[in-house]
mmCIF file of C-alpha atoms in Angstrom:
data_model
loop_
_atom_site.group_PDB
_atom_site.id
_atom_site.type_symbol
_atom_site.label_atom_id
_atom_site.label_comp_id
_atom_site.label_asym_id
_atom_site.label_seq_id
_atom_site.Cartn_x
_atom_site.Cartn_y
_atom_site.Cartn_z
ATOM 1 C CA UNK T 1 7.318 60.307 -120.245
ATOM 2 C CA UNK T 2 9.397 57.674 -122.575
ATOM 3 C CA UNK T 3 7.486 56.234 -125.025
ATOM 4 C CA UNK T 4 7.457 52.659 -122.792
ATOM 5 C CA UNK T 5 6.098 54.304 -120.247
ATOM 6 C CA UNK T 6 3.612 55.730 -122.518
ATOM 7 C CA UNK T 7 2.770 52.306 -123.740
ATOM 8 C CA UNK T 8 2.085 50.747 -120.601
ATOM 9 C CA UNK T 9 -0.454 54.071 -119.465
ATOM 10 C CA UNK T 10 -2.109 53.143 -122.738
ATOM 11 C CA UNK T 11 -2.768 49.756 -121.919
ATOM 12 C CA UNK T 12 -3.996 50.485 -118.448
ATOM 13 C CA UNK T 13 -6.314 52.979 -120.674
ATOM 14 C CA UNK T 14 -7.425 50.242 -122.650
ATOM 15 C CA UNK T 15 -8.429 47.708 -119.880
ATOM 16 C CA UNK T 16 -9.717 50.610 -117.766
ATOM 17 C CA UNK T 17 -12.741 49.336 -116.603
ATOM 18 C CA UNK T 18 -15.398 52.114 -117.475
ATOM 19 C CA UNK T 19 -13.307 54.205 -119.670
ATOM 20 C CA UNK T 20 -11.535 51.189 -122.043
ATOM 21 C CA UNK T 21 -11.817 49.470 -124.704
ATOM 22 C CA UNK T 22 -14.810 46.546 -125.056
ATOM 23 C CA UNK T 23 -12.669 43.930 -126.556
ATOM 24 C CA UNK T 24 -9.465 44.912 -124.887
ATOM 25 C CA UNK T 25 -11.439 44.446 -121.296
ATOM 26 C CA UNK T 26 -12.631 40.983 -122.536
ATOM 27 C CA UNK T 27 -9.566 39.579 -123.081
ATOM 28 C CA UNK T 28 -7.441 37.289 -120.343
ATOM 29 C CA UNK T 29 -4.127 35.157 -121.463
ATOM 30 C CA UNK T 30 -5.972 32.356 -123.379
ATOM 31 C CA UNK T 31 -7.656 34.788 -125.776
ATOM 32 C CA UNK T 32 -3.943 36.993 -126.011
ATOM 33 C CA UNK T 33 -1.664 33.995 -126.309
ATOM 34 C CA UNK T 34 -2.753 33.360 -130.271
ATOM 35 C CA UNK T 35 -1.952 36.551 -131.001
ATOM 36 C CA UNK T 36 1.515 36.777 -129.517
ATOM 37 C CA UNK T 37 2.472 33.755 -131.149
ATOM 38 C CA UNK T 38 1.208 35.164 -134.822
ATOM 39 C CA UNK T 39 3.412 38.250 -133.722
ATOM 40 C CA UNK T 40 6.644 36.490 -133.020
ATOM 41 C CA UNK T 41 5.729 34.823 -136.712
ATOM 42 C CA UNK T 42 5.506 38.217 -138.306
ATOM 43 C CA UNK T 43 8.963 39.438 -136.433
ATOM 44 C CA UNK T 44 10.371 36.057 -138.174
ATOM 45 C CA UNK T 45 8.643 36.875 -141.391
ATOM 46 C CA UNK T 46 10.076 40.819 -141.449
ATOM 47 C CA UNK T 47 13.619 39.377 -140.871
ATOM 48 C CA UNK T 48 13.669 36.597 -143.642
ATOM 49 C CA UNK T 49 12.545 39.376 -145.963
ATOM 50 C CA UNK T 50 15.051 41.785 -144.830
ATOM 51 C CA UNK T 51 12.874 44.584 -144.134
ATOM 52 C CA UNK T 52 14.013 46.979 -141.346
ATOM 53 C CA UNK T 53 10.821 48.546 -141.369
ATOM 54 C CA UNK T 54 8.369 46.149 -141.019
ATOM 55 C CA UNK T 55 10.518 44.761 -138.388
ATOM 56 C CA UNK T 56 10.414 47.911 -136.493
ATOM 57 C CA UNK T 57 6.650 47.948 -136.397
ATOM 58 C CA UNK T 58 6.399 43.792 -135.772
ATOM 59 C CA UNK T 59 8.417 44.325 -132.807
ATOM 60 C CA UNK T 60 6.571 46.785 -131.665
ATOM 61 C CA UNK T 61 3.142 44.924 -131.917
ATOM 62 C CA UNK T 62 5.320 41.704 -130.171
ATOM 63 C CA UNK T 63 6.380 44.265 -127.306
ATOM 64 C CA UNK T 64 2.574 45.025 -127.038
ATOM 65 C CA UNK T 65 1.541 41.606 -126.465
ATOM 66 C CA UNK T 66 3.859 41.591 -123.396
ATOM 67 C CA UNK T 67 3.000 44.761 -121.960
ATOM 68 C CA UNK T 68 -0.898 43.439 -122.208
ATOM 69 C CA UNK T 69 0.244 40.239 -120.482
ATOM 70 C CA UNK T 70 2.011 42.163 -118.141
ATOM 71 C CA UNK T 71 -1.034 44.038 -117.189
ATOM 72 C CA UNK T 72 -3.837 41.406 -117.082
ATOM 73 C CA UNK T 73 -1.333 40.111 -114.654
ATOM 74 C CA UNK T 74 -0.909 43.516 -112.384
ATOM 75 C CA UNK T 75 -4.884 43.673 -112.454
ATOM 76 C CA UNK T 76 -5.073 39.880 -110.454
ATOM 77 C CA UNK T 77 -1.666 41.327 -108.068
ATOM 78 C CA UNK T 78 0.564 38.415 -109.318
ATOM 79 C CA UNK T 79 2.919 40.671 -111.240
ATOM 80 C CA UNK T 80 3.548 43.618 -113.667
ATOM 81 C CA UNK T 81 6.131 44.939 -116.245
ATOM 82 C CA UNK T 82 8.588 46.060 -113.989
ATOM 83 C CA UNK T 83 9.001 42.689 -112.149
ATOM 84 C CA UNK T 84 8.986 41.140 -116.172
ATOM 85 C CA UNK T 85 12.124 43.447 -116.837
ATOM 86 C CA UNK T 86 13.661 42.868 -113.719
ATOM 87 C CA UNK T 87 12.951 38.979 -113.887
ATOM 88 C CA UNK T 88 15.136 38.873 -117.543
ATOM 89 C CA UNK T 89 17.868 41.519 -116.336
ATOM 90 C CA UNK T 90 18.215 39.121 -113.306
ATOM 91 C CA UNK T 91 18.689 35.912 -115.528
ATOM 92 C CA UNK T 92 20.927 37.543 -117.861
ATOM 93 C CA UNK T 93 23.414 38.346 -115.569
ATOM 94 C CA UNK T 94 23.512 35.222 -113.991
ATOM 95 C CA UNK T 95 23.947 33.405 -117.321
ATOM 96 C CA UNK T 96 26.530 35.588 -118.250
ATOM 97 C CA UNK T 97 29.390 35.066 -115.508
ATOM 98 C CA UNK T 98 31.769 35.866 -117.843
ATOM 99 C CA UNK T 99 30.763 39.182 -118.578
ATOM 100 C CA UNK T 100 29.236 40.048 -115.287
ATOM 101 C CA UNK T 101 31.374 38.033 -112.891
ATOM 102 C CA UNK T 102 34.579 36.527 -112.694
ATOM 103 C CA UNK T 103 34.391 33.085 -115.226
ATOM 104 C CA UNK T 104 36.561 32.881 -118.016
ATOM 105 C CA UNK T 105 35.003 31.633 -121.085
ATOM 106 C CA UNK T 106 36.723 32.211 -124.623
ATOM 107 C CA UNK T 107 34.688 30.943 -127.054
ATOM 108 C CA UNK T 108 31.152 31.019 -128.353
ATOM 109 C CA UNK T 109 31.244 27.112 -128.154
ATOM 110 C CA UNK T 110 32.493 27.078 -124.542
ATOM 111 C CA UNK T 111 29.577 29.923 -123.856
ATOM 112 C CA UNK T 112 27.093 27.483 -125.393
ATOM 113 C CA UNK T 113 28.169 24.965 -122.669
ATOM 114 C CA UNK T 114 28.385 26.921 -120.167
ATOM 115 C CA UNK T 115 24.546 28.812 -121.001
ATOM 116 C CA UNK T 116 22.992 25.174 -121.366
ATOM 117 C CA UNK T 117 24.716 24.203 -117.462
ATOM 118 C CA UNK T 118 23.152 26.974 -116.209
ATOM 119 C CA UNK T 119 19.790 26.387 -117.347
ATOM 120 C CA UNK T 120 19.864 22.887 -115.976
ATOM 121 C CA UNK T 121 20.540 24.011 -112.979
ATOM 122 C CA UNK T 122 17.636 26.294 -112.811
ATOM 123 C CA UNK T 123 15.409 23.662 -114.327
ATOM 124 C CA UNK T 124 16.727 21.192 -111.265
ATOM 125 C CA UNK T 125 15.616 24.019 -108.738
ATOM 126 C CA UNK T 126 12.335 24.524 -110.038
ATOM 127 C CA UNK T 127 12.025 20.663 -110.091
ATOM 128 C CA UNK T 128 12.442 20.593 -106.145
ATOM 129 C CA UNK T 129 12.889 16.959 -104.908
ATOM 130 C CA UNK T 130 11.247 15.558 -108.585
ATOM 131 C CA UNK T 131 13.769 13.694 -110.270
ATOM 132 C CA UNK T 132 14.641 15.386 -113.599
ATOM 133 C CA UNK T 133 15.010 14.343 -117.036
ATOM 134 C CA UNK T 134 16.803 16.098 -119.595
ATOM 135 C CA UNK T 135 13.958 17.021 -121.800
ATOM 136 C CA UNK T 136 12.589 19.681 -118.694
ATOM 137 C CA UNK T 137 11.749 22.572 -119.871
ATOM 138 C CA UNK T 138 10.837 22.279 -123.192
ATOM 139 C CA UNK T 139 7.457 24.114 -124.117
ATOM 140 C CA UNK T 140 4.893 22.044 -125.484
ATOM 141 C CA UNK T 141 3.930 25.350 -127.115
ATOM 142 C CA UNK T 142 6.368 25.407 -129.631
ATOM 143 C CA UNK T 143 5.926 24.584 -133.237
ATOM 144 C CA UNK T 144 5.981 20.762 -133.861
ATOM 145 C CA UNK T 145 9.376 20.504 -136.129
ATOM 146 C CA UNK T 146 11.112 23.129 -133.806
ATOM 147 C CA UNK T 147 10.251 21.372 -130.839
ATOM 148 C CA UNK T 148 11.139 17.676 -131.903
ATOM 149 C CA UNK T 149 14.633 19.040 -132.904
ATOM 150 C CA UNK T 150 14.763 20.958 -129.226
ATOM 151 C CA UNK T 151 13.912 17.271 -127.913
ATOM 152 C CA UNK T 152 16.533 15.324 -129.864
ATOM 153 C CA UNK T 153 19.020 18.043 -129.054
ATOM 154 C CA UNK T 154 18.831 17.029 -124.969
ATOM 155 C CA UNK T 155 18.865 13.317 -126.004
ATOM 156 C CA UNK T 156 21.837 13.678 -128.216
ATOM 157 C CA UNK T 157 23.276 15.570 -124.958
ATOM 158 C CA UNK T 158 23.507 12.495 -123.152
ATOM 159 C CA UNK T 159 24.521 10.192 -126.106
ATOM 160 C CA UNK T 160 21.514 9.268 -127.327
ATOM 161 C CA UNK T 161 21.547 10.344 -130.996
ATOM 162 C CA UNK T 162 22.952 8.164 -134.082
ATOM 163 C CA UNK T 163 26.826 9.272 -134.403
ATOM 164 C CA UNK T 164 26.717 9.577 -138.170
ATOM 165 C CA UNK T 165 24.283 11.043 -141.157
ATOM 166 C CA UNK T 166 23.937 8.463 -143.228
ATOM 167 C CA UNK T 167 21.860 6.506 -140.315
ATOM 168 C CA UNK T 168 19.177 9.061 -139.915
ATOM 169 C CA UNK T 169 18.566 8.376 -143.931
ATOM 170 C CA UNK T 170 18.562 4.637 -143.332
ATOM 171 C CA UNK T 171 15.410 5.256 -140.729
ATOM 172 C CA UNK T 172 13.672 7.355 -142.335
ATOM 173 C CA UNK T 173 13.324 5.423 -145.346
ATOM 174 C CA UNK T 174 12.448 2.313 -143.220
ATOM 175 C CA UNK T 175 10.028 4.937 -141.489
ATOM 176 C CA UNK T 176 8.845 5.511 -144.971
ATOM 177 C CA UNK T 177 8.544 1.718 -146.059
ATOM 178 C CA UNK T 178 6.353 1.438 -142.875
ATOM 179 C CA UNK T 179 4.321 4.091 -143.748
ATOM 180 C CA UNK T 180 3.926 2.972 -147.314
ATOM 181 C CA UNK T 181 3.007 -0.699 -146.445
ATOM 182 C CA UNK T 182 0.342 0.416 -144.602
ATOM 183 C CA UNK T 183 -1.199 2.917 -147.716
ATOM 184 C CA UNK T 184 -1.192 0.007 -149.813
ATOM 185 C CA UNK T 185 -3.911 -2.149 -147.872
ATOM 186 C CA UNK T 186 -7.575 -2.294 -149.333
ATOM 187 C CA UNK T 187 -9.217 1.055 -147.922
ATOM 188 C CA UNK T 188 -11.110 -1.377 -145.911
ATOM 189 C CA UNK T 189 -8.135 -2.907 -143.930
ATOM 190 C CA UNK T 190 -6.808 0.394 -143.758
ATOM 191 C CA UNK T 191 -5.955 2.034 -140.111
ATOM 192 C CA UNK T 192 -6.281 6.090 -140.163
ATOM 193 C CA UNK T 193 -4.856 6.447 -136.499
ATOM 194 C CA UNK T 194 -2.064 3.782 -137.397
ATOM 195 C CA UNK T 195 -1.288 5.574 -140.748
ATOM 196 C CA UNK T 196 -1.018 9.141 -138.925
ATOM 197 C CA UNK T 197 1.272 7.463 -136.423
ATOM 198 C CA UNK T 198 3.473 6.243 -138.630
ATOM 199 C CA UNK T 199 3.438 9.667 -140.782
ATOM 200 C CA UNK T 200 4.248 11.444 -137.710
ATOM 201 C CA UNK T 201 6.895 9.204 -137.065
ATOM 202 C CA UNK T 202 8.401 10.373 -140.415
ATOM 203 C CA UNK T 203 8.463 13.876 -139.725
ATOM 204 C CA UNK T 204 10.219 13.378 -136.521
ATOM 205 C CA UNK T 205 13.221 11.604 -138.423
ATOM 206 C CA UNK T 206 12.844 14.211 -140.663
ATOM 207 C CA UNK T 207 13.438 16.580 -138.225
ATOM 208 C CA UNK T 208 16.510 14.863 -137.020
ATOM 209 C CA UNK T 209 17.145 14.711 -139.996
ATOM 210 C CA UNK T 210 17.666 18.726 -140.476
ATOM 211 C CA UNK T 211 19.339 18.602 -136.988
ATOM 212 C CA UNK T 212 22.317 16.644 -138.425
ATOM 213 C CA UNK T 213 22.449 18.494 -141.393
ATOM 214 C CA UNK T 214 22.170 21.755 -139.676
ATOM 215 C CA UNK T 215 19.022 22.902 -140.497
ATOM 216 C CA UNK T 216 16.337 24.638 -138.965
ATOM 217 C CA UNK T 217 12.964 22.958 -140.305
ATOM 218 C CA UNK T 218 10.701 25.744 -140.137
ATOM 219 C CA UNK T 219 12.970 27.693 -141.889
ATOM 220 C CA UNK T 220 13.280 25.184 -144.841
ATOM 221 C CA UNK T 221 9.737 24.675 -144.887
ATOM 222 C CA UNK T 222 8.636 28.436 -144.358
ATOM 223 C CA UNK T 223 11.184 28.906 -148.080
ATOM 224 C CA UNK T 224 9.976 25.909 -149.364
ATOM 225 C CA UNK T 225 6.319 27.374 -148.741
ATOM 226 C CA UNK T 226 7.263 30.752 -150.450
ATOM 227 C CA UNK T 227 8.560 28.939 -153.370
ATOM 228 C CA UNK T 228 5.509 27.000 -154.087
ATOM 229 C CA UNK T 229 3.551 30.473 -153.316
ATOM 230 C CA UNK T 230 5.424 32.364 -155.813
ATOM 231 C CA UNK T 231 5.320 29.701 -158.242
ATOM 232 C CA UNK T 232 1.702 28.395 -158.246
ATOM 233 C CA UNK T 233 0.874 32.819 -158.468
ATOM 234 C CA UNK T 234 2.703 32.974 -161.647
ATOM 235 C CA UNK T 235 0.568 29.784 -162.724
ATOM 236 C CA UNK T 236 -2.449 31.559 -162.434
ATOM 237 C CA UNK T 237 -0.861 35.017 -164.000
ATOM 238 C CA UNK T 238 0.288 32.913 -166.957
ATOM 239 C CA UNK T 239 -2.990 31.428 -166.653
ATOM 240 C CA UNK T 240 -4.847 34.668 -166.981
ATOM 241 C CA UNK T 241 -2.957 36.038 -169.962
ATOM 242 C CA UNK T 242 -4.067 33.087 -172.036
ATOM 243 C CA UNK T 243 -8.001 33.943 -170.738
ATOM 244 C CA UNK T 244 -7.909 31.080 -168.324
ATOM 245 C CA UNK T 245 -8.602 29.791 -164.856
ATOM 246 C CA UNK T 246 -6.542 27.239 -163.018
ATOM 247 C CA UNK T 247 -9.832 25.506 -162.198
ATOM 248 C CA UNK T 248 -10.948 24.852 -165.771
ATOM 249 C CA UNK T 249 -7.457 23.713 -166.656
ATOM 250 C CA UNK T 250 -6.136 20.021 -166.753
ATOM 251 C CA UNK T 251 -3.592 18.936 -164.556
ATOM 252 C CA UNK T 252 -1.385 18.637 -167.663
ATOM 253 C CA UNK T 253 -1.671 22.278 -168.646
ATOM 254 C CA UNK T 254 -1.105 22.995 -165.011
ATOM 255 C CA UNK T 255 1.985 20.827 -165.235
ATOM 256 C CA UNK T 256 3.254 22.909 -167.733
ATOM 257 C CA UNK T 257 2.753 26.465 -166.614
ATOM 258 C CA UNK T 258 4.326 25.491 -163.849
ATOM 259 C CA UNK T 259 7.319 23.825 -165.559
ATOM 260 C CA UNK T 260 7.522 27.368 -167.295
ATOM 261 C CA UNK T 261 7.783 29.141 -163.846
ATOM 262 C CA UNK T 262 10.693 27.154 -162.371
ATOM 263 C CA UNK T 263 12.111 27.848 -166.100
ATOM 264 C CA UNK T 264 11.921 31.582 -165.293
ATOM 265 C CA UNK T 265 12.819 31.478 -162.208
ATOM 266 C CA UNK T 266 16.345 29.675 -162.813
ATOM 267 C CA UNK T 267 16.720 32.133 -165.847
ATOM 268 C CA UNK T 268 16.353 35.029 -164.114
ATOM 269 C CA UNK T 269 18.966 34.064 -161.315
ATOM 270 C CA UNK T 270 21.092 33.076 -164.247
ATOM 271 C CA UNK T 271 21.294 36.500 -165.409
ATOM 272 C CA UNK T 272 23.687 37.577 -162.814
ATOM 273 C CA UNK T 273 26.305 35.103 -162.910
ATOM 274 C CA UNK T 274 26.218 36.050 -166.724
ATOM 275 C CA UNK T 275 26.428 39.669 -166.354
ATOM 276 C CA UNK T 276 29.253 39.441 -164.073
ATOM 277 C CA UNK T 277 31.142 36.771 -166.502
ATOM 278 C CA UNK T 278 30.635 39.096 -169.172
ATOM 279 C CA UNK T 279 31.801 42.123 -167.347
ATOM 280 C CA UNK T 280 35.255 40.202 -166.501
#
């Protein structure tokens, strides 16, 4: 038995109605869907850090997820794993003509075309007789950032994008005037639905922003998230080696430990580049 078949016998196991597992049994696709999201996170989170082995074992609890979709779906007859492998194998081939058929196609950009032509097709057969629009098929499950840049991707498909950089900066900052003229009212006159509006309108130019710049946002913000984590935990170890807690400090003294951690930090990637100029 290979080990996927072994997998999917477990999970029967675990679902088994007398014989399972009490929480596996309980679960349908709602409850499951959280958790193969967080999975797909952790494969992300193994590959930023480089480490093969934690990204052998998140793929394995991603591969999981789908084998216990795949069989809360064979228990109500409306599929199972084989027709999920089967389903992929099938669309892989026929988005690859040039490697399983007769198109030639020489470049990576030319593949990118041709990958995005078929998928409109397939998105116009599902459609039917409904007109289509060229943001089908976007999930509305996707993260917020990695979805508005997915949306302003098709738009910019059909010419609806700004040609140049320098005009995404000019709205956001009128995006952020908007936003700002509306913080500075009297709490009073304030409006908390308006002022979310407009701050979400703000993170979608910022989004574009990253487009045109070439950017993934999560990724940005994901490093930008480990940098405050690493710095705001030497805070507190710096903290601790005085006999102090962040909580009893002022914001000034917090100011300055972390002033001292960025310091670090930049002197310890210095070191290198030294080391190396020395050694030539």
């Amino acid at each position: 038995m290979t080990s996927l078949l072994k997998l999917l016998a477990i999970m029967e196991r675990l679902r088994d109605p007398q014989k399972g597992c009490a929480w596996d049994r309980e679960q349908d696709f709602h409850s499951i869907a959280p958790y193969t999201i967080e999975e797909a996170y952790e494969v992300a989170e193994a590959i930023e850090q480089q480490d093969m082995a934690a990204l052998k074992e998140e793929l394995g609890d991603l591969l999981l997820q789908v084998v216990f979709h795949a069989q809360m779906a064979r228990e109500q007859g409306a599929f199972d794993f084989e027709d999920v492998a089967r389903g992929i194998c099938e669309k892989m081939i026929r988005r690859h003509p040039h490697v399983f058929g007769s198109e030639n196609i020489r470049t990576a950009e030319e593949q990118t075309r041709a990958w995005e032509e078929h998928k409109a097709r397939e998105r116009q057969e599902k459609n039917g007789s409904r007109p289509s629009s060229a943001l089908d098929g976007i999930t509305r499950g996707l993260p917020a950032l990695t979805r508005a840049v997915k949306l302003q991707k098709r738009a910019a498909r059909v010419g609806f994008d700004w040609p140049e950089t320098h005009q995404v900066l000019d709205k956001l900052n009128e995006e952020m005037a908007e936003l700002s003229a509306e913080l500075v009212k009297n709490k009073a006159e304030q409006n908390r639905e308006l002022i979310a509006e407009e701050f979400g309108d703000m993170m979608f130019v910022y989004a574009n922003l990253a487009r045109h710049l070439d950017i993934d946002p999560e990724s940005a913000l994901r490093s930008a998230n480990a940098k405050f984590e690493r710095r705001f935990r030497r805070i507190e170890e710096i903290l601790r080696e005085q006999g102090k807690k962040a909580e009893h400090c002022t914001l000034e003294e917090l100011d300055r430990c972390w002033d001292q951690a960025k310091q670090e930090e930049k002197d310890t990637s210095a070191k290198p580049a030294l080391s190396e100029k020395a050694g030539k």
